[in-house]
XYZ file of C-alpha atoms in Angstrom:
648
model
C 0.825 3.214 -7.828
C -0.904 6.255 -5.623
C -2.575 6.394 -2.823
C -5.684 6.853 -3.182
C -5.679 7.359 -7.111
C -5.658 2.991 -7.088
C -9.253 2.962 -5.550
C -10.990 5.138 -8.191
C -8.652 4.370 -11.841
C -7.201 1.453 -10.919
C -3.392 0.014 -11.312
C -2.881 2.296 -14.210
C 0.777 2.461 -14.753
C -0.020 -1.746 -14.876
C -2.407 -1.883 -17.751
C -2.784 -3.137 -21.124
C -2.886 -0.368 -23.125
C -0.150 2.458 -24.229
C 1.910 2.224 -28.278
C 5.421 3.080 -28.325
C 5.551 5.805 -30.114
C 2.325 7.352 -29.302
C 2.177 10.136 -29.199
C -0.661 13.887 -27.572
C -0.364 17.459 -28.225
C -3.868 18.765 -26.794
C -5.507 21.588 -26.634
C -7.993 22.214 -24.160
C -9.700 24.968 -23.697
C -11.596 24.792 -20.005
C -14.406 26.179 -18.554
C -14.820 25.006 -14.289
C -17.890 26.510 -13.695
C -19.786 25.741 -17.229
C -18.618 22.477 -17.276
C -17.470 23.053 -20.773
C -14.439 21.231 -22.081
C -12.653 22.019 -26.259
C -9.762 19.605 -26.778
C -8.023 19.652 -30.252
C -5.381 16.681 -29.805
C -3.307 15.890 -32.520
C -1.685 12.340 -32.182
C 0.998 11.248 -33.501
C 0.670 7.253 -34.036
C 2.556 3.927 -34.913
C 1.470 2.079 -37.948
C -1.024 -0.726 -36.946
C -4.680 -1.041 -36.392
C -5.919 1.401 -32.609
C -8.636 1.776 -31.380
C -9.274 4.578 -29.093
C -11.416 5.124 -26.689
C -13.211 8.652 -25.184
C -15.424 9.202 -22.314
C -19.042 9.206 -22.674
C -20.587 12.583 -22.917
C -17.776 13.964 -25.440
C -18.985 14.345 -29.148
C -16.366 14.090 -31.577
C -16.115 16.394 -34.345
C -13.779 15.924 -35.870
C -11.679 13.267 -36.745
C -9.387 13.448 -40.007
C -6.140 10.337 -40.530
C -2.897 12.690 -42.622
C -5.943 15.026 -43.803
C -9.052 11.981 -44.604
C -11.267 11.491 -43.076
C -11.934 8.635 -39.787
C -15.941 7.540 -39.125
C -16.644 7.438 -35.683
C -18.893 5.079 -34.693
C -19.594 6.806 -30.523
C -17.457 6.944 -28.322
C -15.346 4.608 -29.873
C -12.397 5.253 -33.051
C -11.109 2.103 -35.206
C -8.606 3.631 -36.096
C -5.548 1.810 -39.063
C -2.165 3.198 -39.305
C -0.503 2.175 -42.078
C 3.384 1.755 -42.443
C 5.444 4.444 -40.929
C 2.635 6.070 -38.696
C 0.561 9.177 -38.933
C -1.167 12.106 -37.373
C -4.800 11.630 -36.371
C -6.656 15.041 -35.926
C -9.655 15.339 -33.254
C -11.468 17.912 -31.429
C -14.262 16.898 -29.530
C -16.406 18.798 -26.470
C -18.712 17.563 -24.533
C -20.017 19.319 -20.761
C -18.118 17.219 -17.369
C -20.680 16.223 -14.363
C -21.333 17.937 -12.035
C -18.082 17.898 -8.939
C -19.391 16.083 -6.144
C -17.563 13.297 -3.445
C -18.979 11.120 -5.653
C -17.030 11.493 -9.372
C -13.968 8.934 -9.990
C -14.175 9.772 -13.287
C -13.248 13.177 -12.793
C -16.074 16.920 -13.302
C -16.653 20.204 -12.990
C -18.143 22.492 -11.494
C -17.831 26.285 -10.019
C -15.378 24.667 -7.139
C -12.987 23.388 -10.288
C -12.462 21.059 -12.143
C -10.589 17.550 -11.840
C -10.105 14.938 -14.985
C -7.807 12.331 -13.399
C -5.830 9.993 -15.746
C -7.316 6.837 -17.495
C -10.656 7.792 -17.327
C -11.218 8.848 -20.988
C -11.336 13.275 -20.978
C -8.637 12.491 -24.039
C -8.667 9.384 -26.402
C -6.693 5.762 -24.718
C -5.469 3.301 -26.832
C -6.784 -0.185 -26.404
C -3.593 -1.866 -27.949
C -0.209 0.107 -26.572
C 2.705 -1.086 -25.273
C 3.850 2.041 -22.988
C 1.872 5.217 -21.889
C 2.573 8.176 -23.680
C 4.539 11.345 -24.546
C 2.996 14.634 -24.366
C 2.354 18.302 -24.782
C -0.657 20.178 -23.086
C -1.824 24.210 -23.279
C -5.446 24.518 -21.744
C -6.573 27.768 -21.135
C -8.953 28.319 -17.952
C -11.040 32.266 -17.963
C -10.576 34.021 -14.457
C -10.130 33.635 -11.451
C -9.607 30.220 -12.270
C -5.882 28.565 -13.058
C -5.187 25.410 -14.329
C -2.195 22.338 -13.131
C -1.173 19.601 -15.120
C 0.833 16.672 -14.101
C 4.661 16.640 -16.062
C 6.650 20.216 -16.645
C 5.356 23.062 -16.586
C 6.605 24.662 -20.154
C 5.196 28.103 -19.675
C 2.783 29.726 -18.658
C 0.477 33.833 -19.137
C -2.519 35.477 -17.613
C -3.784 38.372 -19.386
C -6.097 39.491 -16.849
C -9.242 37.376 -18.344
C -7.388 34.137 -19.334
C -5.046 31.797 -17.517
C -2.808 30.115 -20.666
C 0.084 26.692 -19.194
C 1.425 24.643 -20.988
C 2.569 21.505 -19.144
C 4.787 18.625 -21.299
C 5.528 14.701 -20.619
C 8.567 13.843 -23.189
C 8.974 10.272 -20.926
C 6.739 7.068 -20.361
C 5.209 7.832 -17.178
C 1.445 8.077 -18.186
C -1.480 10.089 -19.435
C -2.139 13.743 -17.863
C -4.417 14.646 -15.759
C -5.970 18.197 -15.206
C -6.953 20.186 -12.427
C -8.107 23.771 -12.419
C -9.192 25.634 -9.179
C -9.274 29.493 -8.214
C -5.799 29.606 -5.800
C -3.347 32.325 -5.038
C 0.604 29.946 -6.684
C 3.108 29.744 -4.470
C 6.439 29.005 -5.855
C 9.525 27.881 -4.411
C 13.110 27.435 -7.110
C 14.305 24.160 -4.802
C 17.560 24.034 -6.450
C 16.474 22.844 -9.888
C 13.154 21.777 -9.256
C 9.864 24.001 -9.212
C 7.654 23.888 -5.774
C 5.246 25.203 -6.189
C 1.273 25.579 -3.666
C -2.056 26.365 -4.836
C -4.042 26.720 -2.519
C -7.353 28.561 -1.462
C -7.285 32.329 0.114
C -8.211 30.018 4.030
C -4.808 28.637 2.898
C -1.280 30.643 2.294
C -0.776 31.485 5.641
C 0.192 27.402 4.514
C 2.248 27.723 1.997
C 5.796 28.040 2.726
C 5.265 25.671 5.713
C 3.969 23.136 2.636
C 7.133 24.320 0.690
C 9.784 24.011 3.585
C 8.478 19.772 3.746
C 7.805 19.240 0.035
C 11.914 20.331 -0.077
C 13.008 18.692 3.208
C 10.509 15.312 1.591
C 12.337 15.262 -1.887
C 15.961 15.980 -0.241
C 15.656 13.021 2.569
C 14.594 10.891 0.242
C 16.965 11.516 -3.293
C 19.508 10.468 -0.273
C 18.003 7.069 0.224
C 17.343 6.066 -3.244
C 18.367 8.688 -6.145
C 17.206 12.067 -8.004
C 14.188 13.406 -7.999
C 12.581 12.246 -11.328
C 9.900 14.177 -11.553
C 10.471 18.374 -12.975
C 8.909 19.585 -9.742
C 6.339 19.524 -6.799
C 2.478 21.667 -6.597
C 0.390 20.625 -3.763
C -3.490 21.829 -4.603
C -6.450 22.189 -2.815
C -9.075 19.425 -3.855
C -12.599 20.945 -3.232
C -13.075 16.745 -2.297
C -12.921 15.272 0.561
C -9.522 12.851 -1.116
C -5.599 12.919 -0.477
C -4.516 11.467 -4.451
C -1.153 11.376 -5.481
C -0.254 11.395 -9.207
C 3.122 12.630 -11.030
C 4.767 15.371 -9.495
C 1.513 16.798 -7.093
C -1.123 15.747 -5.321
C -4.517 17.160 -5.002
C -5.516 17.162 -0.925
C -9.010 18.296 0.983
C -9.152 21.835 1.654
C -10.951 21.136 4.814
C -8.011 18.570 5.711
C -5.632 21.304 4.686
C -4.399 22.326 8.102
C -4.422 18.716 9.849
C -1.205 18.306 11.015
C -1.164 14.272 10.066
C -1.300 15.746 7.120
C 2.183 17.374 6.503
C 3.795 14.957 9.059
C 2.837 12.405 7.169
C -0.307 12.054 4.337
C 2.280 14.993 2.295
C 5.778 12.277 2.610
C 4.010 9.402 0.586
C 2.456 11.321 -2.288
C 5.413 12.465 -2.321
C 7.019 9.951 -2.139
C 5.654 8.098 -4.739
C 6.842 10.174 -7.400
C 9.540 7.747 -6.944
C 7.581 4.397 -6.353
C 3.998 4.088 -7.993
C 4.735 7.254 -10.333
C 8.640 6.693 -11.372
C 9.099 2.714 -11.252
C 5.725 1.901 -12.180
C 3.977 -0.825 -10.882
C 3.816 -4.051 -13.371
C 4.606 -7.750 -14.437
C 6.919 -9.519 -12.174
C 6.976 -12.743 -13.013
C 5.366 -15.338 -10.570
C 4.950 -12.825 -8.377
C 2.064 -10.051 -9.300
C 0.444 -7.347 -7.461
C 0.966 -3.792 -6.303
C 4.030 -3.546 -4.498
C 3.938 -0.283 -4.496
C 2.242 1.118 -1.423
C 3.970 -1.227 1.090
C 6.309 -0.277 -0.168
C 6.290 4.090 0.434
C 4.459 2.565 3.549
C 7.975 1.639 4.861
C 9.303 4.548 3.401
C 7.341 7.195 4.386
C 4.796 6.495 6.874
C 6.809 4.636 9.046
C 10.528 5.858 8.609
C 9.322 8.719 9.857
C 7.845 6.903 13.297
C 10.858 5.586 13.000
C 12.588 9.134 13.644
C 9.880 10.247 16.596
C 11.255 6.746 18.283
C 11.738 3.325 18.990
C 7.552 3.489 21.136
C 6.263 5.639 18.034
C 8.065 2.375 15.799
C 6.333 0.167 17.171
C 3.271 1.247 18.929
C 3.339 1.251 14.371
C 3.797 -1.967 13.868
C 1.856 -2.935 16.840
C -1.869 -0.582 14.801
C -0.444 -3.421 11.864
C -0.833 -5.788 13.052
C -3.725 -5.814 15.828
C -5.491 -4.221 12.374
C -4.929 -7.605 10.781
C -6.571 -9.685 13.766
C -9.793 -7.921 13.282
C -9.544 -8.714 9.581
C -12.047 -11.870 8.778
C -10.244 -15.060 7.595
C -12.459 -14.527 4.664
C -11.961 -10.975 4.204
C -8.170 -12.318 4.485
C -5.960 -12.571 1.156
C -2.478 -12.412 0.208
C -0.236 -10.526 -0.819
C 0.260 -11.325 -4.193
C -4.257 -10.175 -5.069
C -3.450 -6.637 -3.616
C -4.300 -4.110 -6.778
C -5.068 -1.520 -4.901
C -7.276 -0.074 -1.613
C -10.336 -0.851 -2.229
C -11.927 -0.519 1.006
C -10.650 -1.282 4.464
C -9.513 -5.564 4.428
C -7.636 -4.545 1.263
C -5.318 -1.979 2.313
C -4.638 -3.635 5.832
C -2.643 -6.781 3.534
C -1.811 -4.579 1.150
C -0.112 -1.760 3.257
C 0.196 -2.863 6.506
C 0.667 -6.808 5.742
C 3.400 -5.087 2.857
C 5.347 -2.648 5.437
C 5.986 -5.685 7.744
C 7.448 -7.878 5.111
C 9.917 -4.349 4.372
C 10.274 -4.492 7.779
C 10.977 -7.768 9.056
C 13.269 -8.455 5.303
C 15.972 -4.899 5.859
C 16.188 -7.043 9.825
C 16.903 -10.749 8.017
C 20.021 -8.802 5.453
C 20.720 -6.011 7.344
C 20.903 -1.979 6.408
C 23.104 -1.207 4.308
C 21.815 -4.421 2.185
C 18.503 -2.658 2.444
C 19.060 0.259 0.920
C 21.487 -0.327 -1.184
C 19.151 -3.596 -2.866
C 15.988 -0.201 -2.778
C 19.082 1.507 -5.084
C 19.649 -0.909 -7.321
C 16.161 -1.610 -7.892
C 15.542 2.825 -8.525
C 18.107 1.805 -11.322
C 16.785 -0.833 -12.765
C 13.630 0.949 -13.171
C 13.465 3.608 -13.799
C 10.122 4.703 -15.879
C 9.523 0.663 -16.589
C 7.164 -1.396 -15.081
C 7.983 -3.645 -12.044
C 7.274 -6.227 -10.241
C 7.632 -8.539 -6.855
C 10.017 -10.087 -8.969
C 12.582 -7.092 -9.193
C 13.067 -6.088 -6.014
C 13.282 -9.237 -5.308
C 16.636 -9.585 -6.889
C 17.760 -6.622 -6.539
C 18.077 -7.231 -2.528
C 19.753 -10.475 -3.081
C 22.442 -8.583 -5.201
C 22.926 -6.411 -2.738
C 23.022 -9.290 0.249
C 24.129 -11.715 -1.294
C 22.139 -13.909 -0.087
C 19.096 -16.680 -1.691
C 15.753 -15.194 -1.264
C 13.342 -17.196 -2.382
C 11.085 -18.824 0.028
C 11.430 -15.557 2.194
C 9.318 -14.071 -0.052
C 7.072 -16.228 -1.625
C 5.665 -17.675 1.443
C 5.061 -13.538 2.990
C 3.478 -13.207 -0.750
C 2.054 -16.457 -2.114
C 0.263 -17.436 2.024
C -3.162 -16.197 2.337
C -2.943 -15.942 7.257
C 0.364 -15.169 9.036
C 2.923 -17.750 11.596
C 0.370 -17.948 14.998
C 3.136 -18.322 18.417
C 3.299 -20.630 21.333
C 5.940 -20.298 24.042
C 4.977 -23.963 24.643
C 8.144 -24.189 28.093
C 9.741 -21.885 28.571
C 12.834 -22.078 32.894
C 15.711 -19.929 33.906
C 18.703 -20.898 35.037
C 21.447 -18.998 36.743
C 23.593 -19.476 32.925
C 21.109 -19.062 31.145
C 16.835 -19.944 29.609
C 15.377 -22.925 28.236
C 12.622 -22.106 25.395
C 10.817 -24.136 23.354
C 8.767 -22.072 19.868
C 6.047 -23.787 18.226
C 4.443 -22.877 15.280
C 0.988 -23.658 13.330
C 1.057 -25.548 10.229
C 2.273 -24.795 7.488
C 5.883 -23.066 9.196
C 7.378 -20.336 7.613
C 11.191 -19.503 8.313
C 11.029 -17.222 11.261
C 14.165 -15.498 12.772
C 12.465 -14.097 16.332
C 13.439 -11.934 17.950
C 13.501 -12.779 21.804
C 14.266 -10.605 25.036
C 16.073 -11.233 28.728
C 15.601 -9.599 30.959
C 18.492 -10.374 33.509
C 19.830 -8.838 37.010
C 22.478 -7.245 34.965
C 19.458 -6.284 32.946
C 18.345 -6.734 29.145
C 19.785 -8.462 26.210
C 18.590 -9.173 23.104
C 18.555 -12.602 20.401
C 17.220 -13.634 17.845
C 16.012 -17.377 17.270
C 16.099 -19.070 14.221
C 12.138 -21.266 13.400
C 12.105 -23.226 10.009
C 9.978 -25.728 10.967
C 6.921 -25.833 13.760
C 8.571 -26.150 16.645
C 13.025 -25.655 17.658
C 13.820 -25.653 21.893
C 16.486 -23.617 22.226
C 19.323 -23.162 25.302
C 19.934 -18.561 25.477
C 23.021 -18.399 27.570
C 22.843 -15.598 29.616
C 25.453 -12.820 31.599
C 23.614 -12.992 34.662
C 20.404 -14.786 36.367
C 17.266 -13.887 33.710
C 13.784 -13.185 35.542
C 11.114 -12.767 32.443
C 11.304 -13.510 29.086
C 9.180 -12.690 26.469
C 9.113 -13.020 22.798
C 8.969 -10.983 20.514
C 8.091 -8.258 22.847
C 8.037 -5.378 19.774
C 6.227 -6.731 17.335
C 8.866 -6.875 14.900
C 7.449 -9.963 12.449
C 4.302 -10.517 11.071
C 1.884 -12.429 12.970
C -0.755 -13.371 14.378
C -1.512 -11.356 17.336
C -1.306 -13.617 21.346
C -4.109 -13.290 23.663
C -3.549 -10.452 25.158
C -2.309 -8.576 23.102
C -4.625 -7.038 21.203
C -7.640 -5.643 22.647
C -10.555 -4.825 21.204
C -11.186 -2.014 18.486
C -13.527 -1.210 16.478
C -12.894 -2.300 13.180
C -13.636 -6.149 15.047
C -16.809 -5.555 14.173
C -16.501 -2.621 10.991
C -14.942 -5.856 9.212
C -16.487 -8.510 10.013
C -19.063 -8.680 7.292
C -21.079 -11.021 9.602
C -21.471 -8.492 11.806
C -25.422 -7.183 13.062
C -26.177 -3.872 13.790
C -28.751 -3.413 15.848
C -31.100 0.390 16.132
C -31.063 0.571 20.006
C -33.953 4.009 18.768
C -36.734 2.860 17.627
C -38.041 5.650 14.759
C -37.674 9.642 14.428
C -34.096 11.383 13.179
C -32.030 10.100 15.761
C -33.153 6.186 14.595
C -32.576 8.048 11.086
C -29.074 8.871 11.822
C -28.326 5.575 13.344
C -28.885 3.985 10.429
C -26.837 6.020 7.816
C -24.110 6.658 10.815
C -24.149 2.059 10.388
C -23.765 2.142 6.640
C -21.198 4.426 6.850
C -18.548 2.223 9.587
C -19.597 -1.046 7.673
C -16.393 -2.040 5.017
C -19.972 -3.408 2.825
C -23.124 -3.371 3.474
C -24.056 -3.751 7.026
C -26.770 -6.288 8.599
C -29.671 -4.210 9.899
C -31.302 -6.021 12.743
C -33.565 -6.641 15.445
C -31.033 -8.256 19.098
C -33.551 -11.191 19.564
C -32.826 -12.185 15.635
C -28.786 -11.403 14.989
C -25.797 -14.384 15.476
C -25.100 -15.266 18.645
C -21.459 -16.109 18.082
C -21.435 -12.683 15.341
C -19.893 -9.448 16.555
C -23.439 -7.126 16.829
C -23.372 -3.132 17.375
C -25.526 -1.232 18.563
C -26.302 2.304 17.524
C -28.469 5.121 18.515
C -29.219 7.332 21.076
C -28.392 7.203 24.739
C -30.825 5.921 27.184
C -31.897 3.676 23.546
C -28.397 2.563 23.479
C -28.459 1.275 27.587
C -31.625 0.596 28.495
C -30.718 -2.526 25.537
C -27.423 -3.860 26.621
C -28.820 -4.082 29.926
C -31.655 -6.545 29.611
C -29.290 -8.017 26.991
C -27.124 -8.250 29.441
C -23.682 -7.263 27.714
C -21.506 -4.232 28.345
C -22.101 -0.990 29.887
C -21.047 2.215 29.336
C -17.886 2.169 30.674
C -17.556 4.424 34.468
C -14.818 6.361 32.542
C -16.458 7.731 29.608
C -19.954 8.171 31.198
C -21.316 12.085 30.883
C -18.441 13.055 28.284
C -19.201 14.916 25.539
C -22.071 14.325 23.511
C -21.562 11.014 22.083
C -19.243 7.378 22.918
C -18.366 5.082 21.113
C -16.973 1.906 22.853
C -16.122 -1.902 22.890
C -15.590 -4.914 24.281
C -15.647 -8.483 24.537
C -19.045 -9.707 26.019
C -19.159 -12.473 28.175
C -18.788 -15.017 25.289
C -16.429 -13.311 23.863
C -17.816 -12.022 21.010
C -16.543 -8.245 19.516
C -18.736 -5.509 20.634
C -19.272 -1.710 19.398
C -21.183 0.803 21.417
C -22.418 4.474 19.651
C -25.003 5.788 22.160
C -24.916 9.378 21.373
C -26.774 12.489 22.467
C -29.805 13.021 20.221
C -29.433 13.159 16.949
C -27.194 15.542 15.719
C -25.161 14.238 17.744
C -25.306 10.829 15.890
C -25.362 12.842 12.639
C -22.456 14.696 13.851
C -20.508 11.277 13.043
C -20.921 10.602 9.889
C -17.979 11.656 8.818
C -15.077 11.313 11.196
C -16.120 8.027 13.047
C -15.508 5.207 10.317
C -11.671 7.034 10.556
C -11.219 5.850 14.282
C -11.045 1.864 13.461
C -7.559 1.700 14.858
C -9.905 2.880 18.472
C -11.280 0.817 21.484
C -12.666 4.097 22.968
C -14.045 7.383 21.836
C -15.580 10.551 23.001
C -16.832 13.530 20.919
C -18.445 17.049 21.738
C -19.928 17.992 17.453
C -17.777 16.315 14.894
C -14.063 16.763 17.242
C -12.892 13.325 18.762
C -11.635 14.752 22.227
C -10.485 11.419 23.509
C -9.894 7.890 22.390
C -8.082 5.475 23.138
C -7.276 1.790 22.552
C -8.552 -0.707 25.972
C -5.260 -2.054 27.720
C -3.733 -5.246 26.618
C -4.115 -7.808 28.046
C -1.148 -10.615 29.785
C 0.755 -11.833 26.287
C 1.597 -16.492 26.857
C 4.637 -14.780 25.302
C 5.687 -13.633 28.508
C 7.242 -15.228 31.442
C 8.226 -13.969 34.560
C 10.996 -16.551 36.239
C 10.854 -14.429 39.527
């Protein structure tokens, strides 16, 4: 549903449990610094039996159903409402947990408060059918400002306190509530209220963020349909996060100035107001799973790359395929099983593979039919649950084609096709070639480029079985042939197309990590870095006990790393990285073909500085760091691809 919130709270909008007609009228007193929360909630409940749940740490002081006392069992309120519905009046309060990077259920502290939807800070009904409507009045003491999802109805400041009322009348989700010592900058864009809630050091960024928000909303509305909320707000978070919510995004204050937040993260979160918050991730008939992350990645991240040119778009597709090439087979999964980005392996499938599905679909049915299908899907599923089956039906209607086989093979199968260029012969009039794929066969439209004496010609070959032999006529004598040179198909890369990257090691649970430094602060820092790098629990062992067939990571002080690699006969530090920075990171393949990742730092402090940044560079083959800053990085050159042949 949302970029990172899914990983924290699950697919909230798709979860069972909202009763039609449920409405909250909330009065909230929040003191972030004291971590104190007090709430009065008047719930309109439909007839029937309800189990209302509150988060641990909240204590109910009063519970009255139509004026009569209701028994409370800890944090559970069983309520039976008579025909015609009723009103439950609740008063409850409690102390919030400290606000830390591990605050999965929210918290408070000197820097503010974070109370996301679905974490029990308001009573949640177990047996409801759709998200509730709600109205929320919140008061916070100065210097704090509060903001919630939903439409801002009114706000007031009296010097000592800030109060604001927010409302959501439609079936979206429970309110999420935030507070911080922010400076507020507002711009009305047409009928939309755009705001930044920034810490003082970020105030100079406000106008740029508002400009980008307005442009992104206009562009996506023109493509999809009207923006579905009353406005959009950007909140500076004390936590190192990047989360999306209906009508707002919550971004870590330290990364807010970074260019990629504006160029990629912010447009992604804005688009989630259509995909995930507007059309909700829900039942999709026979094809379940979270479609919104892949569609958002395709229409935001990939669209931005396309706007920069085909080279940038091809580089992003290649990144997705190289990520997949690094994914161990036992960690692969079907798209129908993807729910949230709970680890890198899930992201590779749920974001990258899904985005490639939409890229291939657009190539298959044409851009006009694709855009018409997007508009139809939005019109049909606005503020409703939607699944992969609904997307298929929308694209079938717009294209006039039966797309069942296309969706089924990409959604339900684990794995990807592998292409083999069996034979290719060129003569003066064209090229004869044979393509083969492994079983089970996919239905593929394979791009082929032929370089001729008169220029480059682009063709496609339909491959529906295990093998196809075709002849491609050319306007001039062919000189070279390349199969899928632009990486337009989701497939397993051929040898030579996937140079080693950090993810070849960090994704593999069978990988062994060797700490090259025996003891002391550098050894402690190396062990901490191993924990951060592994997409799971690292297997730390002596070099002699490592599996000779499994990937290997070597981490430690530079001298010890060099000695260990030499003793084991492993590839040393490349000359191009020698003597640079405070830490060098590189990948290689051992003579046996085993992936190797080496991290060599000047001292313990240099290793410690890598803890936060290095895990974010999994797509790289090598990096040079000065402290915590990557001053140079890159991917090793690809080798010769067996899907290319020269006739000269």
